[in-house]
Tab-separated table of C-alpha atoms and ligand atoms in Angstrom:
chain	number	residue	atom	x	y	z
A	36	MET	CA	-22.973	31.337	36.283
A	37	LYS	CA	-23.337	34.208	38.699
A	38	VAL	CA	-21.324	35.627	41.726
A	39	ALA	CA	-23.503	36.958	44.506
A	40	LYS	CA	-22.116	39.371	47.133
A	41	PHE	CA	-24.360	40.022	50.450
A	42	GLY	CA	-23.150	43.076	52.202
A	43	GLY	CA	-23.226	43.601	55.841
A	44	SER	CA	-26.757	45.039	55.964
A	45	SER	CA	-27.932	41.639	54.140
A	46	VAL	CA	-26.366	39.368	56.764
A	47	ALA	CA	-26.991	41.429	59.778
A	48	ASP	CA	-29.337	38.873	61.592
A	49	HIS	CA	-30.797	35.371	61.441
A	50	ALA	CA	-33.927	36.683	59.510
A	51	MET	CA	-31.715	38.228	56.661
A	52	LEU	CA	-29.632	35.052	56.502
A	53	GLU	CA	-32.837	33.174	55.769
A	54	GLN	CA	-33.692	35.512	53.057
A	55	VAL	CA	-30.207	35.395	51.621
A	56	ALA	CA	-30.336	31.521	51.496
A	57	SER	CA	-33.820	31.718	49.697
A	58	ILE	CA	-32.280	34.220	47.150
A	59	ILE	CA	-29.310	31.682	46.587
A	60	GLU	CA	-31.522	28.680	46.277
A	61	SER	CA	-33.917	30.574	43.955
A	62	ASP	CA	-31.422	30.611	41.090
A	63	PRO	CA	-29.167	27.612	40.435
A	64	ASP	CA	-26.820	30.070	38.599
A	65	ARG	CA	-26.013	31.653	42.019
A	66	LYS	CA	-22.921	29.405	42.571
A	67	PHE	CA	-20.359	31.664	44.216
A	68	ILE	CA	-21.313	33.368	47.131
A	69	VAL	CA	-19.295	36.197	48.783
A	70	VAL	CA	-20.346	37.600	52.304
A	71	SER	CA	-19.606	40.578	54.470
A	72	ALA	CA	-19.480	40.563	58.356
A	73	PRO	CA	-22.903	41.168	59.968
A	74	GLY	CA	-23.677	45.005	59.753
A	75	LYS	CA	-25.996	47.326	61.518
A	76	ARG	CA	-29.463	46.049	62.353
A	77	TYR	CA	-30.628	49.578	63.169
A	78	ASP	CA	-29.022	53.090	63.070
A	79	GLU	CA	-27.475	53.058	66.551
A	80	ASP	CA	-26.228	49.340	66.211
A	81	GLU	CA	-22.410	48.374	65.772
A	82	LYS	CA	-20.981	46.655	62.838
A	83	VAL	CA	-19.160	43.565	63.646
A	84	THR	CA	-16.001	44.801	61.954
A	85	ASP	CA	-16.078	47.787	64.179
A	86	LEU	CA	-16.339	45.536	67.356
A	87	PHE	CA	-13.421	43.488	66.177
A	88	ILE	CA	-11.335	46.669	65.337
A	89	GLN	CA	-12.280	48.066	68.880
A	90	LEU	CA	-11.159	44.713	70.247
A	91	GLY	CA	-7.772	45.022	68.773
A	92	GLU	CA	-7.462	48.553	69.894
A	93	GLN	CA	-8.280	47.780	73.469
A	94	PHE	CA	-5.909	44.864	73.461
A	95	ASN	CA	-3.081	47.135	72.148
A	96	SER	CA	-3.666	49.871	74.616
A	97	GLY	CA	-3.933	47.459	77.678
A	98	GLN	CA	-7.431	48.081	78.192
A	99	ASP	CA	-9.907	45.319	79.275
A	100	TYR	CA	-11.553	43.913	76.027
A	101	GLU	CA	-13.642	41.071	77.585
A	102	VAL	CA	-16.951	43.143	77.045
A	103	THR	CA	-16.157	43.615	73.346
A	104	LEU	CA	-15.335	39.958	72.838
A	105	PHE	CA	-18.364	39.084	74.679
A	106	LYS	CA	-20.513	41.335	72.638
A	107	ILE	CA	-19.097	39.806	69.309
A	108	SER	CA	-19.737	36.243	70.517
A	109	GLN	CA	-23.252	37.258	71.455
A	110	ARG	CA	-23.817	38.779	68.231
A	111	PHE	CA	-23.054	35.538	66.296
A	112	GLN	CA	-24.627	33.353	69.152
A	113	ALA	CA	-28.010	35.026	68.439
A	114	ILE	CA	-27.535	34.108	64.690
A	115	THR	CA	-26.643	30.435	65.191
A	116	ASP	CA	-29.058	29.739	67.924
A	117	GLN	CA	-32.149	31.036	65.717
A	118	LEU	CA	-30.772	29.301	62.711
A	119	GLY	CA	-30.580	26.063	64.559
A	120	LEU	CA	-26.733	25.683	64.056
A	121	SER	CA	-24.138	24.152	66.403
A	122	ASP	CA	-22.354	26.127	68.952
A	123	ASP	CA	-18.993	25.264	67.479
A	124	ILE	CA	-18.906	28.176	65.304
A	125	VAL	CA	-19.179	30.733	68.030
A	126	ALA	CA	-16.745	28.807	70.101
A	127	ARG	CA	-14.333	28.975	67.429
A	128	ILE	CA	-14.651	32.671	67.227
A	129	GLU	CA	-13.814	33.281	70.869
A	130	ASN	CA	-10.917	30.777	70.703
A	131	GLU	CA	-9.467	32.153	67.312
A	132	SER	CA	-9.754	35.790	68.511
A	133	ARG	CA	-8.030	34.908	71.819
A	134	ARG	CA	-5.167	32.904	69.904
A	135	LEU	CA	-4.750	36.006	67.579
A	136	LEU	CA	-4.359	38.189	70.644
A	137	ARG	CA	-1.886	36.052	72.334
A	138	GLU	CA	0.244	35.137	69.146
A	139	THR	CA	0.356	38.006	66.793
A	140	THR	CA	3.264	40.157	67.419
A	141	ASN	CA	2.762	42.577	64.504
A	142	THR	CA	0.034	45.065	65.457
A	143	THR	CA	-1.121	45.660	61.880
A	144	HIS	CA	-1.246	41.897	61.198
A	145	LEU	CA	-3.193	41.624	64.374
A	146	THR	CA	-5.765	44.359	63.230
A	147	ASP	CA	-6.144	42.629	59.823
A	148	GLY	CA	-6.581	39.213	61.514
A	149	LEU	CA	-9.362	40.381	63.786
A	150	LYS	CA	-10.910	42.607	61.005
A	151	ALA	CA	-11.304	39.453	58.774
A	152	MET	CA	-12.868	37.304	61.431
A	153	GLY	CA	-16.385	38.987	60.878
A	154	GLU	CA	-16.605	37.758	57.295
A	155	ASP	CA	-14.967	34.525	57.929
A	156	SER	CA	-17.256	33.559	60.647
A	157	LEU	CA	-20.207	34.554	58.680
A	158	ALA	CA	-19.177	32.609	55.568
A	159	ARG	CA	-18.829	29.299	57.832
A	160	ILE	CA	-22.229	30.162	59.314
A	161	LEU	CA	-24.054	30.637	55.754
A	162	SER	CA	-22.229	27.563	54.410
A	163	ALA	CA	-23.534	25.303	57.447
A	164	TYR	CA	-26.940	26.902	57.212
A	165	LEU	CA	-27.316	26.186	53.406
A	166	ASN	CA	-26.197	22.500	53.968
A	167	LYS	CA	-28.789	22.337	56.976
A	168	ARG	CA	-31.412	23.376	54.562
A	169	GLY	CA	-30.373	20.585	51.985
A	170	THR	CA	-28.461	22.879	49.731
A	171	GLN	CA	-24.840	21.530	49.112
A	172	ALA	CA	-22.496	24.368	50.145
A	173	THR	CA	-18.741	24.597	50.887
A	174	TYR	CA	-17.022	27.424	52.904
A	175	VAL	CA	-13.700	28.190	51.030
A	176	ASN	CA	-11.045	30.296	52.666
A	177	PRO	CA	-9.558	32.997	50.528
A	178	LYS	CA	-6.203	31.287	50.647
A	179	ASP	CA	-7.695	28.128	49.185
A	180	ALA	CA	-9.632	30.151	46.711
A	181	GLY	CA	-6.387	31.630	45.500
A	182	ILE	CA	-6.933	35.347	46.314
A	183	ILE	CA	-3.428	36.601	46.575
A	184	VAL	CA	-2.854	40.085	47.449
A	185	ASN	CA	0.223	42.681	47.842
A	186	PRO	CA	1.443	43.131	51.482
A	187	GLU	CA	-0.393	46.487	52.322
A	188	PRO	CA	-2.374	45.915	55.744
A	189	GLY	CA	-5.901	47.462	55.305
A	190	GLY	CA	-5.418	48.462	51.788
A	191	ALA	CA	-4.634	45.095	49.837
A	192	GLN	CA	-4.730	44.883	46.065
A	193	ILE	CA	-5.189	41.703	44.024
A	194	LEU	CA	-2.307	40.249	42.224
A	195	GLU	CA	-3.047	39.363	38.640
A	196	LYS	CA	-1.784	35.608	39.056
A	197	SER	CA	-4.748	35.185	41.460
A	198	TYR	CA	-7.100	34.963	38.617
A	199	ASP	CA	-5.926	31.595	37.062
A	200	GLU	CA	-6.023	30.060	40.687
A	201	ILE	CA	-9.523	31.500	41.372
A	202	HIS	CA	-10.905	29.997	38.216
A	203	LYS	CA	-10.193	26.445	39.537
A	204	LEU	CA	-13.215	27.101	41.841
A	205	THR	CA	-15.397	26.442	38.881
A	206	GLU	CA	-14.361	22.701	39.282
A	207	ARG	CA	-15.951	22.533	42.967
A	208	ASP	CA	-19.526	21.083	43.152
A	209	GLY	CA	-22.354	22.787	44.944
A	210	VAL	CA	-22.292	26.543	46.216
A	211	VAL	CA	-19.094	28.031	47.134
A	212	VAL	CA	-19.312	30.431	50.079
A	213	ILE	CA	-16.263	32.742	50.321
A	214	PRO	CA	-15.629	35.443	53.069
A	215	GLY	CA	-15.147	38.815	51.520
A	216	PHE	CA	-12.889	41.566	52.794
A	217	PHE	CA	-9.266	39.793	52.822
A	218	GLY	CA	-6.711	37.725	50.982
A	219	TYR	CA	-3.277	36.426	51.716
A	220	THR	CA	0.115	37.732	50.581
A	221	GLU	CA	2.473	35.406	48.886
A	222	THR	CA	4.208	34.578	52.223
A	223	GLY	CA	0.804	33.727	53.616
A	224	VAL	CA	0.090	36.881	55.776
A	225	LEU	CA	-3.861	37.680	55.931
A	226	THR	CA	-4.379	41.201	54.667
A	227	THR	CA	-7.593	43.015	54.332
A	228	PHE	CA	-8.858	45.161	51.526
A	229	PRO	CA	-9.975	48.817	52.349
A	230	ARG	CA	-13.154	49.292	54.490
A	231	GLY	CA	-16.166	48.288	52.437
A	232	GLY	CA	-13.770	45.605	50.613
A	233	SER	CA	-16.225	42.665	50.254
A	234	ASP	CA	-17.386	44.357	47.127
A	235	ILE	CA	-13.836	43.923	45.874
A	236	THR	CA	-13.769	40.404	46.753
A	237	GLY	CA	-16.811	39.815	44.791
A	238	SER	CA	-15.588	41.562	41.782
A	239	ILE	CA	-12.384	39.450	41.968
A	240	VAL	CA	-14.121	36.263	42.308
A	241	ALA	CA	-16.572	37.179	39.351
A	242	ALA	CA	-13.410	38.029	37.133
A	243	GLY	CA	-11.544	34.929	38.129
A	244	VAL	CA	-14.497	32.394	37.525
A	245	GLN	CA	-15.601	34.509	34.447
A	246	ALA	CA	-18.959	34.897	35.668
A	247	ASP	CA	-21.937	35.986	33.478
A	248	LEU	CA	-22.791	38.399	36.040
A	249	TYR	CA	-21.778	39.879	39.424
A	250	GLU	CA	-24.800	40.486	41.531
A	251	ASN	CA	-24.099	42.815	44.541
A	252	PHE	CA	-27.028	42.489	47.152
A	253	THR	CA	-27.520	45.326	49.429
A	254	ASP	CA	-30.290	47.273	51.314
A	255	VAL	CA	-31.364	49.507	48.518
A	256	SER	CA	-33.168	48.375	45.431
A	257	SER	CA	-30.957	50.480	43.006
A	258	VAL	CA	-28.232	52.948	42.865
A	259	TYR	CA	-30.100	56.322	43.140
A	260	CYS	CA	-29.127	59.563	41.162
A	261	VAL	CA	-28.309	61.140	44.642
A	262	ASN	CA	-27.665	59.655	48.273
A	263	PRO	CA	-31.089	58.517	49.379
A	264	LYS	CA	-30.032	59.989	52.727
A	265	ILE	CA	-30.019	63.378	51.392
A	266	VAL	CA	-32.940	63.438	48.993
A	267	ASN	CA	-36.089	61.313	49.821
A	268	GLN	CA	-36.779	58.737	47.341
A	269	PRO	CA	-34.750	59.944	44.574
A	270	GLN	CA	-34.935	58.659	41.050
A	271	GLU	CA	-33.403	55.334	40.322
A	272	ILE	CA	-30.539	54.740	37.945
A	273	HIS	CA	-31.243	51.735	35.511
A	274	THR	CA	-27.968	51.722	33.688
A	275	LEU	CA	-24.500	53.009	34.432
A	276	THR	CA	-21.143	52.640	32.887
A	277	TYR	CA	-18.143	51.438	34.919
A	278	LYS	CA	-16.624	54.772	34.323
A	279	GLU	CA	-19.550	56.605	35.774
A	280	MET	CA	-20.025	54.275	38.561
A	281	ARG	CA	-16.199	54.500	39.557
A	282	GLU	CA	-16.323	58.284	39.627
A	283	LEU	CA	-19.604	58.313	41.738
A	284	SER	CA	-18.477	55.612	44.143
A	285	TYR	CA	-15.171	57.444	44.794
A	286	ALA	CA	-17.115	60.597	45.189
A	287	GLY	CA	-19.539	59.436	47.776
A	288	PHE	CA	-21.753	56.572	46.533
A	289	THR	CA	-20.842	54.217	49.271
A	290	VAL	CA	-23.297	51.738	47.821
A	291	PHE	CA	-20.659	50.114	45.772
A	292	HIS	CA	-16.744	50.414	46.637
A	293	ASP	CA	-14.746	52.288	43.960
A	294	GLU	CA	-11.974	49.697	43.942
A	295	ALA	CA	-14.716	46.886	43.183
A	296	LEU	CA	-15.104	48.223	39.557
A	297	ILE	CA	-11.739	47.344	38.063
A	298	PRO	CA	-11.713	43.494	38.303
A	299	ALA	CA	-15.139	43.187	36.748
A	300	PHE	CA	-14.349	45.833	34.044
A	301	GLN	CA	-11.064	44.233	33.003
A	302	LYS	CA	-12.927	40.938	32.473
A	303	ASN	CA	-16.098	42.723	31.224
A	304	ILE	CA	-18.304	41.206	33.730
A	305	PRO	CA	-21.772	43.124	34.023
A	306	VAL	CA	-22.476	44.218	37.688
A	307	CYS	CA	-26.012	44.370	39.054
A	308	ILE	CA	-26.897	46.121	42.285
A	309	LYS	CA	-29.851	44.604	43.670
A	310	SER	CA	-31.880	44.601	46.963
A	311	THR	CA	-31.986	41.728	49.486
A	312	HIS	CA	-35.235	42.930	50.431
A	313	ASP	CA	-36.666	42.923	47.035
A	314	PRO	CA	-34.621	40.515	44.894
A	315	ASP	CA	-37.023	40.553	42.104
A	316	ALA	CA	-36.642	44.354	41.483
A	317	GLU	CA	-34.599	45.111	38.274
A	318	GLY	CA	-31.807	47.017	40.228
A	319	THR	CA	-29.025	48.861	38.596
A	320	MET	CA	-26.766	47.325	35.858
A	321	ILE	CA	-23.199	48.490	35.555
A	322	VAL	CA	-21.858	47.913	31.984
A	323	ALA	CA	-18.896	48.644	29.686
A	324	SER	CA	-21.044	51.158	27.523
A	325	LYS	CA	-24.353	52.226	26.922
A	326	GLU	CA	-26.100	53.540	23.762
A	327	ASP	CA	-28.402	56.313	25.190
A	328	LEU	CA	-26.076	59.301	26.173
A	329	SER	CA	-28.708	61.772	25.986
A	330	GLN	CA	-28.746	62.205	29.702
A	331	GLN	CA	-26.018	64.720	30.581
A	332	VAL	CA	-25.829	64.109	34.367
A	333	VAL	CA	-26.689	60.641	35.614
A	334	GLY	CA	-25.738	61.149	39.306
A	335	ILE	CA	-24.520	63.737	41.733
A	336	ALA	CA	-22.197	62.409	44.488
A	337	SER	CA	-21.003	64.417	47.554
A	338	ASP	CA	-18.404	63.633	50.296
A	339	GLU	CA	-17.265	65.797	53.214
A	340	GLY	CA	-14.062	65.996	55.189
A	341	PHE	CA	-11.720	67.651	52.908
A	342	SER	CA	-9.230	70.412	53.510
A	343	SER	CA	-7.333	72.706	51.299
A	344	ILE	CA	-3.568	73.599	51.614
A	345	TYR	CA	-3.316	77.065	50.193
A	346	VAL	CA	0.277	77.980	49.038
A	347	ARG	CA	1.107	81.541	47.815
A	348	LYS	CA	4.468	82.586	46.560
A	349	TYR	CA	5.170	85.540	44.539
A	350	LEU	CA	6.414	84.575	40.887
A	351	MET	CA	5.527	80.930	41.464
A	352	ASN	CA	4.854	80.796	37.738
A	353	ARG	CA	8.361	81.333	36.920
A	354	GLU	CA	9.652	78.658	39.348
A	355	ILE	CA	10.284	75.437	37.427
A	356	GLY	CA	9.335	72.336	39.396
A	357	PHE	CA	7.471	74.180	42.267
A	358	GLY	CA	4.311	71.960	41.992
A	359	GLN	CA	6.417	68.901	41.753
A	360	ARG	CA	8.453	69.907	45.026
A	361	LEU	CA	5.139	70.781	46.753
A	362	LEU	CA	3.505	67.331	45.693
A	363	GLY	CA	6.952	65.674	46.645
A	364	ILE	CA	6.658	67.050	50.378
A	365	LEU	CA	3.188	65.539	50.621
A	366	ALA	CA	4.395	62.332	49.208
A	367	ASP	CA	7.262	62.273	51.516
A	368	MET	CA	4.850	62.623	54.498
A	369	ASP	CA	2.686	59.768	52.934
A	370	ILE	CA	-0.216	62.165	52.121
A	371	SER	CA	-2.150	61.494	49.054
A	372	PHE	CA	-4.010	64.303	47.309
A	373	GLU	CA	-7.295	64.620	45.293
A	374	HIS	CA	-7.068	67.740	43.416
A	375	ALA	CA	-4.442	70.602	42.701
A	376	PRO	CA	-5.871	73.648	41.022
A	377	SER	CA	-3.369	76.368	40.636
A	378	GLY	CA	-3.063	80.129	39.689
A	379	ILE	CA	-0.277	82.447	38.843
A	380	ASP	CA	1.163	82.893	42.313
A	381	ASP	CA	-1.008	80.388	44.191
A	382	MET	CA	-1.707	76.787	44.317
A	383	SER	CA	-4.171	74.654	46.199
A	384	VAL	CA	-4.000	71.093	47.122
A	385	ILE	CA	-7.122	69.366	48.205
A	386	ILE	CA	-6.606	66.469	50.597
A	387	ARG	CA	-8.774	64.331	53.054
A	388	ARG	CA	-8.662	66.054	56.433
A	389	ASP	CA	-7.828	62.866	58.244
A	390	HIS	CA	-4.484	62.716	56.416
A	391	ILE	CA	-3.319	65.508	58.426
A	392	LYS	CA	-4.279	64.451	61.870
A	393	GLY	CA	-2.671	65.701	65.035
A	394	ASP	CA	0.733	67.553	64.611
A	395	LYS	CA	0.971	66.380	61.062
A	396	GLU	CA	-0.626	69.543	59.880
A	397	GLU	CA	1.886	71.850	61.543
A	398	ARG	CA	4.796	69.637	60.291
A	399	LEU	CA	3.364	69.905	56.775
A	400	LYS	CA	3.013	73.722	56.997
A	401	ASN	CA	6.465	74.101	58.201
A	402	ARG	CA	8.149	72.086	55.596
A	403	ILE	CA	6.269	73.796	52.762
A	404	LYS	CA	7.251	77.183	54.260
A	405	ASN	CA	10.808	76.396	54.837
A	406	GLU	CA	11.611	74.156	51.857
A	407	LEU	CA	9.633	76.152	49.261
A	408	ASN	CA	10.310	79.582	50.840
A	409	ALA	CA	6.373	80.215	50.470
A	410	ASP	CA	4.995	83.509	51.309
A	411	THR	CA	1.818	82.015	52.731
A	412	VAL	CA	0.729	78.631	53.647
A	413	ASP	CA	-2.828	78.324	55.070
A	414	VAL	CA	-4.814	75.110	55.559
A	415	ILE	CA	-8.572	75.429	55.228
A	416	HIS	CA	-10.714	72.812	56.678
A	417	GLY	CA	-14.463	71.931	56.487
A	418	LEU	CA	-14.705	71.479	52.639
A	419	ALA	CA	-16.933	69.211	50.632
A	420	MET	CA	-16.756	68.009	47.158
A	421	ILE	CA	-19.730	67.636	45.037
A	422	MET	CA	-19.319	65.687	41.739
A	423	LEU	CA	-21.624	65.599	38.766
A	424	VAL	CA	-21.081	62.536	36.614
A	425	GLY	CA	-22.388	61.541	33.092
A	426	GLU	CA	-20.937	60.151	29.991
A	427	GLY	CA	-23.230	62.335	28.232
A	428	MET	CA	-21.466	65.338	29.543
A	429	SER	CA	-20.332	66.572	26.090
A	430	GLU	CA	-21.611	70.208	26.540
A	431	ARG	CA	-20.051	70.925	29.648
A	432	LEU	CA	-20.603	74.652	29.578
A	433	HIS	CA	-24.273	73.946	29.707
A	434	VAL	CA	-23.852	71.550	32.724
A	435	ALA	CA	-21.747	74.117	34.443
A	436	SER	CA	-24.100	76.999	34.007
A	437	LYS	CA	-27.143	74.798	35.201
A	438	ALA	CA	-24.960	73.758	38.395
A	439	THR	CA	-23.901	77.257	39.281
A	440	LYS	CA	-27.455	78.227	38.961
A	441	ALA	CA	-28.331	75.511	41.314
A	442	PHE	CA	-25.738	76.521	43.674
A	443	ALA	CA	-26.988	80.143	43.702
A	444	ASP	CA	-30.575	79.115	44.166
A	445	ALA	CA	-29.443	77.374	47.377
A	446	ASP	CA	-27.395	80.175	48.542
A	447	VAL	CA	-24.272	78.083	48.407
A	448	ARG	CA	-20.803	79.833	47.574
A	449	ILE	CA	-18.615	77.672	45.225
A	450	ASN	CA	-15.004	77.592	46.596
A	451	MET	CA	-13.578	75.678	43.732
A	452	ILE	CA	-14.496	74.300	40.289
A	453	ASN	CA	-12.575	71.544	38.748
A	454	GLN	CA	-13.671	70.399	35.253
A	455	GLY	CA	-11.051	67.737	35.667
A	456	SER	CA	-9.224	65.660	33.130
A	457	SER	CA	-12.012	63.203	33.232
A	458	GLU	CA	-14.528	63.885	30.435
A	459	VAL	CA	-17.397	62.581	32.453
A	460	SER	CA	-17.266	64.514	35.548
A	461	MET	CA	-17.346	68.107	36.976
A	462	MET	CA	-16.471	68.874	40.512
A	463	PHE	CA	-17.320	71.649	42.853
A	464	GLY	CA	-15.808	72.571	46.324
A	465	ILE	CA	-18.143	73.960	48.866
A	466	ASP	CA	-18.553	74.541	52.635
A	467	GLU	CA	-19.320	71.228	54.137
A	468	ASN	CA	-22.307	72.606	56.142
A	469	LYS	CA	-24.060	73.379	52.994
A	470	VAL	CA	-23.923	69.899	51.369
A	471	ASP	CA	-27.531	68.801	51.739
A	472	GLN	CA	-29.212	72.154	50.617
A	473	ALA	CA	-26.612	72.141	47.411
A	474	VAL	CA	-27.425	68.467	46.645
A	475	ARG	CA	-31.075	68.962	46.874
A	476	SER	CA	-30.959	72.099	44.732
A	477	LEU	CA	-28.697	70.385	42.076
A	478	TYR	CA	-31.104	67.444	42.127
A	479	ARG	CA	-34.077	69.791	41.387
A	480	GLU	CA	-32.188	71.390	38.496
A	481	PHE	CA	-30.899	68.250	36.821
A	482	PHE	CA	-33.489	65.818	37.637
A	483	LEU	CA	-36.856	67.482	38.172
A	484	GLU	CA	-37.048	70.399	36.018
A	485	SER	CA	-37.507	69.504	32.359
B	760	ADP	N1	-26.521	57.143	45.298
B	760	ADP	C1	-26.864	56.058	46.224
B	760	ADP	N2	-27.779	55.187	45.810
B	760	ADP	C2	-28.054	53.984	46.660
B	760	ADP	N3	-27.360	53.934	47.950
B	760	ADP	C3	-26.657	54.911	48.390
B	760	ADP	C4	-26.258	55.925	47.323
B	760	ADP	N4	-25.181	56.728	48.125
B	760	ADP	C5	-25.071	56.245	49.262
B	760	ADP	N5	-25.903	55.038	49.517
B	760	ADP	C6	-26.017	54.373	50.833
B	760	ADP	O1	-25.257	52.997	50.563
B	760	ADP	C7	-25.961	52.201	51.263
B	760	ADP	C8	-25.660	50.725	51.029
B	760	ADP	O2	-24.147	50.513	50.983
B	760	ADP	P1	-23.659	49.733	52.431
B	760	ADP	O3	-24.181	50.360	53.547
B	760	ADP	O4	-22.026	49.663	52.273
B	760	ADP	O5	-24.398	48.350	52.059
B	760	ADP	P2	-23.858	46.823	52.248
B	760	ADP	O6	-24.024	46.658	53.756
B	760	ADP	O7	-24.801	45.961	51.493
B	760	ADP	O8	-22.442	46.635	51.870
B	760	ADP	C9	-27.415	52.347	51.309
B	760	ADP	O9	-28.044	52.056	52.386
B	760	ADP	C10	-27.378	54.067	51.078
B	760	ADP	O10	-27.671	54.649	52.300
B	761	PHD	N1	-17.176	44.266	56.901
B	761	PHD	C1	-16.153	45.177	56.089
B	761	PHD	C2	-16.205	44.898	54.651
B	761	PHD	C3	-17.400	45.259	54.002
B	761	PHD	O1	-17.400	45.175	52.715
B	761	PHD	O2	-18.518	45.560	54.688
B	761	PHD	P1	-19.978	46.067	54.113
B	761	PHD	O3	-20.400	44.960	53.018
B	761	PHD	O4	-20.694	46.192	55.360
B	761	PHD	O5	-19.767	47.368	53.587
B	761	PHD	C4	-16.426	46.573	56.597
B	761	PHD	O6	-17.323	46.976	57.532
B	761	PHD	O7	-15.526	47.474	56.122
């Protein structure tokens, strides 16, 4: 028994949905299907989820939102027309969106309600389409599926007790189609997972029904060792461990959500990343452990948009609790941090740039200066983090020397190195304008040179 999740790129238009239906029908084990909202059909296209977010923002700021609602309806209308389905589904999208706008007084609940409409509608469409083709299928709302989450709008996390409820889905006949990306709180409030969170739903369902395999269908035929948008046709990765994939996803491999590994991992369910365009290709398996650890680095991930808060205070080393108080200010201001390298009289905290938008940066600096009596507080923007990952990274010195050579070859200055507590990764901070040249050089060093 398998769970198959189809991402936004796999359900972007009617032709993709025809392909999705054939993939489902080609394997009777594909019983539980999780879908995203229609994604981009071409580079400049808009994702349906983004359109729904825009709709909510326009409504909240008193702007005209009719054009956006029309765009959304048209997008679904094109799909249902081409698949020969009734107009009811599209009428429902418009009516339900208007009802949400009219009746939802809480802004965050409204945003989540609208955001979920894309996957919810697509699941209804796919289920109707499968039935039209003669394949018995049922749309199951996440509430009926038992997906119960904590009340954190846009950042939901599954509650453990969901799994027993989800397991009851195995009693259902035919194919079960569940919209990804959202669940319900114990008090019945619709709450979405973080962006890209349909991967998380797929993993939760796989854990709940105790699937033999969680197949994640996307627009690439495997996970590559570097982002294919930076290196043309990089080497494919055939097998990864959960640990490796989680590090890589978190550090920039957007192909699979980093929070989607945990549910599958806890129940030891293997994950396979596969291409909707080429479903017979082997794909990438993500498993608990692998025997061959000869490869030191399996992947190089990169991500931009980081800032460093540099704090200097003479005799910081003698001041017990300084780090705790610094991080306490961040926690108090609801800012999460990524890394915190420190020296004798200095400490840097690396955060995501968008955590200190607007006047928050100035407020943060003032608090650090005043409350910690810091000599210097500087915020440096424009940083990128590059992460080398591999369970076989036992000789880390060797990896570090190869990496620093690659940075030097590419004429890229390293601002920060973090060997980290994780035994499987090594992180480098550099100028974000130099990411592509750095990644290409690292790729040459670790994957092309023998
Ligand atoms: N290392 C990588 N291997 C494969 N794809 C990657 C990698 N890093 C980033 N990506 C990007 O992830 C994309 C697939 O993820 P996403 O767009 O979220 O798909 P979906 O719509 O199926 O959820 C690919 O098109 C690719 O550009
Ligand atoms: N549609 C949601 C959730 C999701 O998982 O989408 P995708 O499969 O396109 O990454 C988003 O855009 O965030």
